[in-house]
mmCIF file of C-alpha atoms in Angstrom:
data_model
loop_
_atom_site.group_PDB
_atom_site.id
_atom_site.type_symbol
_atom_site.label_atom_id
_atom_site.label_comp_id
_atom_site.label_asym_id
_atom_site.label_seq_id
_atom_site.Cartn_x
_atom_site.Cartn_y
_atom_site.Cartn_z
ATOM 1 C CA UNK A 223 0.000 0.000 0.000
ATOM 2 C CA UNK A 224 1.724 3.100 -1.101
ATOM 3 C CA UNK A 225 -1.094 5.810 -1.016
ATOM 4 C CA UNK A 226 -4.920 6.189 1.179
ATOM 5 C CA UNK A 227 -8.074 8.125 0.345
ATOM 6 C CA UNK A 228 -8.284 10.976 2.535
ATOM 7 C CA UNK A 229 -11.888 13.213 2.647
ATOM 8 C CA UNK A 230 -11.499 16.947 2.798
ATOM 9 C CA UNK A 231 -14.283 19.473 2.368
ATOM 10 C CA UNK A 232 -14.454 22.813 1.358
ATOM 11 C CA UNK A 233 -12.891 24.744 4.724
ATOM 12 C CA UNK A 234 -10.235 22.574 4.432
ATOM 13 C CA UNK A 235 -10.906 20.274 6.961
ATOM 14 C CA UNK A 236 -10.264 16.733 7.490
ATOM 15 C CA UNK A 237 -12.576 13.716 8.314
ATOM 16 C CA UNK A 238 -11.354 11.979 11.396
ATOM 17 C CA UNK A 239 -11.690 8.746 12.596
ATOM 18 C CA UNK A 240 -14.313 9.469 15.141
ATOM 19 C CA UNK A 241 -16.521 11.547 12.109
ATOM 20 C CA UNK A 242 -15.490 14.985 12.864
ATOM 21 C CA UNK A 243 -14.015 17.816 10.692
ATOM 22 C CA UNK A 244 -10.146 19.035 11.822
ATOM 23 C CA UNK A 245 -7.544 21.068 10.725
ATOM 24 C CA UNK A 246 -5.737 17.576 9.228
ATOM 25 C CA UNK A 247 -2.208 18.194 10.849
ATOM 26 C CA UNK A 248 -2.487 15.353 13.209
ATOM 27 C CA UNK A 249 -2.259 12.671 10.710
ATOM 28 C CA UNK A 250 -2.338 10.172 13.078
ATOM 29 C CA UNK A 251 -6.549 10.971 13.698
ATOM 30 C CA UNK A 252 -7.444 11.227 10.286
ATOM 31 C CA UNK A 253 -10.265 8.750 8.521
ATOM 32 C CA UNK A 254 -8.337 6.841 5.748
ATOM 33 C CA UNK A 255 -9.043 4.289 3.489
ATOM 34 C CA UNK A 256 -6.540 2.093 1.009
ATOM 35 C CA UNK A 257 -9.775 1.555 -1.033
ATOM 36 C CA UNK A 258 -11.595 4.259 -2.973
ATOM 37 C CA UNK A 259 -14.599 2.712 -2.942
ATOM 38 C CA UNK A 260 -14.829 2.475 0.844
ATOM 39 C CA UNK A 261 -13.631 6.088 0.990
ATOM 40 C CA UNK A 262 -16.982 7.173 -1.183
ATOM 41 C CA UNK A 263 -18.946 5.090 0.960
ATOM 42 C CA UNK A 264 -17.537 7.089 4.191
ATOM 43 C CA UNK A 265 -17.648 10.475 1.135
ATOM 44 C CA UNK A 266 -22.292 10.164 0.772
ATOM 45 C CA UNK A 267 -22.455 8.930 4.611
ATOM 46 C CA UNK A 268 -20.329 11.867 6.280
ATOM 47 C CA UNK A 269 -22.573 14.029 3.048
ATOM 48 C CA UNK A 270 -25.757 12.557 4.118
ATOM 49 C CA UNK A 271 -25.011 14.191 7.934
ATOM 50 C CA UNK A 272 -23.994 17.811 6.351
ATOM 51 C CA UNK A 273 -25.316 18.292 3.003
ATOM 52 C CA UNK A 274 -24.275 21.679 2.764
ATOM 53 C CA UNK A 275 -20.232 20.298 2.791
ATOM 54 C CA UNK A 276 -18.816 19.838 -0.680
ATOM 55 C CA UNK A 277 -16.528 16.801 -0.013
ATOM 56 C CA UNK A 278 -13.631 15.508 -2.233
ATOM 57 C CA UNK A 279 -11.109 12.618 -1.830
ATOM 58 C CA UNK A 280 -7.421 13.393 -1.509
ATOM 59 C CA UNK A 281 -5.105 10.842 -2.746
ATOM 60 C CA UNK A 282 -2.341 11.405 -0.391
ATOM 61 C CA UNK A 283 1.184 9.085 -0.172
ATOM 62 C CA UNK A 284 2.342 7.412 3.024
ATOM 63 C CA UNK A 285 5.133 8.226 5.296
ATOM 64 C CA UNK A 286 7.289 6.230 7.160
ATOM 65 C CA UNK A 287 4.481 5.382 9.833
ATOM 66 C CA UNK A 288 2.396 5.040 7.529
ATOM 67 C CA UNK A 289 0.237 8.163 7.707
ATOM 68 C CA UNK A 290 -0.960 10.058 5.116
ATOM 69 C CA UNK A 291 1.469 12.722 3.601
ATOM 70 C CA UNK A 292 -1.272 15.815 3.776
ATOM 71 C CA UNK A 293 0.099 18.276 0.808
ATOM 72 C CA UNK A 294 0.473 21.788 2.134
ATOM 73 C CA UNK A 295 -1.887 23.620 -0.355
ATOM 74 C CA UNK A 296 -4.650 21.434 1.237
ATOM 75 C CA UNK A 297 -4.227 22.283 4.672
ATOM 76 C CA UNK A 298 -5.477 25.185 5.409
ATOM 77 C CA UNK A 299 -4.381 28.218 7.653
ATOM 78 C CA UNK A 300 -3.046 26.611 10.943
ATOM 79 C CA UNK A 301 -4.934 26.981 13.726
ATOM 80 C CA UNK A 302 -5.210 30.148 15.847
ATOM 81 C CA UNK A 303 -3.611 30.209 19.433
ATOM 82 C CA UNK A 304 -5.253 30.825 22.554
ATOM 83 C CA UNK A 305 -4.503 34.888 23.611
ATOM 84 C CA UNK A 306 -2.539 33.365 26.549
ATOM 85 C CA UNK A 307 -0.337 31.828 23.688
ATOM 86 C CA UNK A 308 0.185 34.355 21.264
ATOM 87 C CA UNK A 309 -0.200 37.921 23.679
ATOM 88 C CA UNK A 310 -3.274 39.963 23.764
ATOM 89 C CA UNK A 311 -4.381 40.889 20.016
ATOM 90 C CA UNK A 312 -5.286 44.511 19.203
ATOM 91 C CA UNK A 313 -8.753 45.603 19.776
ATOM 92 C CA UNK A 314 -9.709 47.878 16.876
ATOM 93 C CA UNK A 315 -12.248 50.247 18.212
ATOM 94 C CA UNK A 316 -15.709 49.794 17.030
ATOM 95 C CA UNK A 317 -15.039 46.939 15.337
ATOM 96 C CA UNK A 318 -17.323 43.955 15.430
ATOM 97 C CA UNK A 319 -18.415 42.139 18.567
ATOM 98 C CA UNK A 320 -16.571 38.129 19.421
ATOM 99 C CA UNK A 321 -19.209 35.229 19.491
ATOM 100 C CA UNK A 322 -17.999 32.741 21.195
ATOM 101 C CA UNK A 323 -17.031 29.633 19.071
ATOM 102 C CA UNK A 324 -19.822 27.316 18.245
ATOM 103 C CA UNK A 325 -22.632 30.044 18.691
ATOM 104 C CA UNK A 326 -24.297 31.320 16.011
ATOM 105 C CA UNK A 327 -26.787 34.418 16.400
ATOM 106 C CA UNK A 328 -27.679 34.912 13.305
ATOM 107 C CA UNK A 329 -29.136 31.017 14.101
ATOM 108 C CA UNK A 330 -30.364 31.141 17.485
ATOM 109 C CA UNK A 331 -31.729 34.553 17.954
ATOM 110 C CA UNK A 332 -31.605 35.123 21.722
ATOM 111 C CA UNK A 333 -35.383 35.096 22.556
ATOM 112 C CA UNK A 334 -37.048 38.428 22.981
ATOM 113 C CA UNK A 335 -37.559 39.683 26.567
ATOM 114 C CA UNK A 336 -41.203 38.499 27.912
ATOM 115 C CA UNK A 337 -43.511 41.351 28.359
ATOM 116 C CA UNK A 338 -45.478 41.019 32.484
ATOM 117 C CA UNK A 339 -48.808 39.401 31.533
ATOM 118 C CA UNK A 340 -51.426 42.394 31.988
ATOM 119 C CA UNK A 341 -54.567 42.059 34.095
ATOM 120 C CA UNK A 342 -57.381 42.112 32.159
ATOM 121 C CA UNK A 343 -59.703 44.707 32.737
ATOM 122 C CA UNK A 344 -62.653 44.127 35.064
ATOM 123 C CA UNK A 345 -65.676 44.200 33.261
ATOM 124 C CA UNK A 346 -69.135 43.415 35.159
ATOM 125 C CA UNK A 347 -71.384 40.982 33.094
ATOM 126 C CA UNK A 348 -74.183 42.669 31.844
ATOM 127 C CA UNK A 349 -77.492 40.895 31.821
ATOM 128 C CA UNK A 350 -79.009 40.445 28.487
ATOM 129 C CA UNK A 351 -82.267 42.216 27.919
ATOM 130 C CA UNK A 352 -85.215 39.795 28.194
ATOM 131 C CA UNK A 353 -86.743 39.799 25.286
ATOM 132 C CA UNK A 354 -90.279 38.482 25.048
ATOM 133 C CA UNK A 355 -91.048 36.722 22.089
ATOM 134 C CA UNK A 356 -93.698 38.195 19.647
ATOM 135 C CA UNK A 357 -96.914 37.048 18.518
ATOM 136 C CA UNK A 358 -97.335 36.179 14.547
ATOM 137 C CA UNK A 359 -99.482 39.063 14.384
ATOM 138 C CA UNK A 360 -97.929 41.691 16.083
ATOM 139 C CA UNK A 361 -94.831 41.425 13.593
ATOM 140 C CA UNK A 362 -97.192 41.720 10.852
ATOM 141 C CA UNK A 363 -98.570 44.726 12.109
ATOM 142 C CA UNK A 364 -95.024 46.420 13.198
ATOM 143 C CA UNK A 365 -94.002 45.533 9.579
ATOM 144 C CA UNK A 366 -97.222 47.208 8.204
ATOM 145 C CA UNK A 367 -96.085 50.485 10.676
ATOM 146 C CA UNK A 368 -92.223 50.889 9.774
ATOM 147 C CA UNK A 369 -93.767 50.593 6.174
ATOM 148 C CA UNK A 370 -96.559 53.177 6.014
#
């Protein structure tokens, strides 16, 4: 076996073993196949979860331990470090707000503020008016007055 079937999508990332997208630098947890056809298989399945990924297979050679040699132009950028790692970053005034990794507001709106339910206003039944009902002939004969 001198080359595996890697699967990459379109942010550059890497299926792993365990079914989840990374950067791909740590070779060692990356999904790989000898066989293309198994690598499709794992290509609609991991598809059939996202369908908004566009994934491709990467034929990638081995190294010496037998992990997949991941070509530089398909990694992408490496990964940022942690502000304890790399010094505090500039803070450009008025510039956008951080959302915390994973959340997405334009997804999950954070729900509106509930307004105090309102008493409702006290309103005293009023008793219908009894009406009595009418003879045959007296409607005949208040027909005959609204008439004349």
């Amino acid at each position: 076996m001198s080359h595996v079937y890697v699967l990459t999508n379109q942010h550059k990332q890497f299926l792993s073993k365990s079914n989840e997208w990374i950067d791909g630098r740590d070779v060692a947890r990356l999904f790989r196949s000898e066989h293309k056809d198994v690598a499709i298989n794992q290509m609609f399945e991991a598809n059939t979860r996202d369908v908004s990924l566009r994934i491709e297979l990467l034929e990638c050679a081995l190294n010496a331990k037998g992990h997949p040699q991941i070509p530089e132009e398909a990694l992408g950028e490496p990964p940022v470090l942690a502000d304890a790692e790399q010094g505090d970053p500039e803070v450009t005034p008025g510039g956008p707000e951080e959302v915390p990794p994973g959340s997405h507001p334009e997804v999950n709106p954070e729900p509106a503020p509930e307004a105090e339910p309102q008493e409702p206003p006290e309103v005293a039944p009023q008793e219908a008016p009894e009406i009595q009902p009418g003879q045959p002939g007296e409607m005949r004969n208040q027909a005959a007055e609204t008439a004349g």
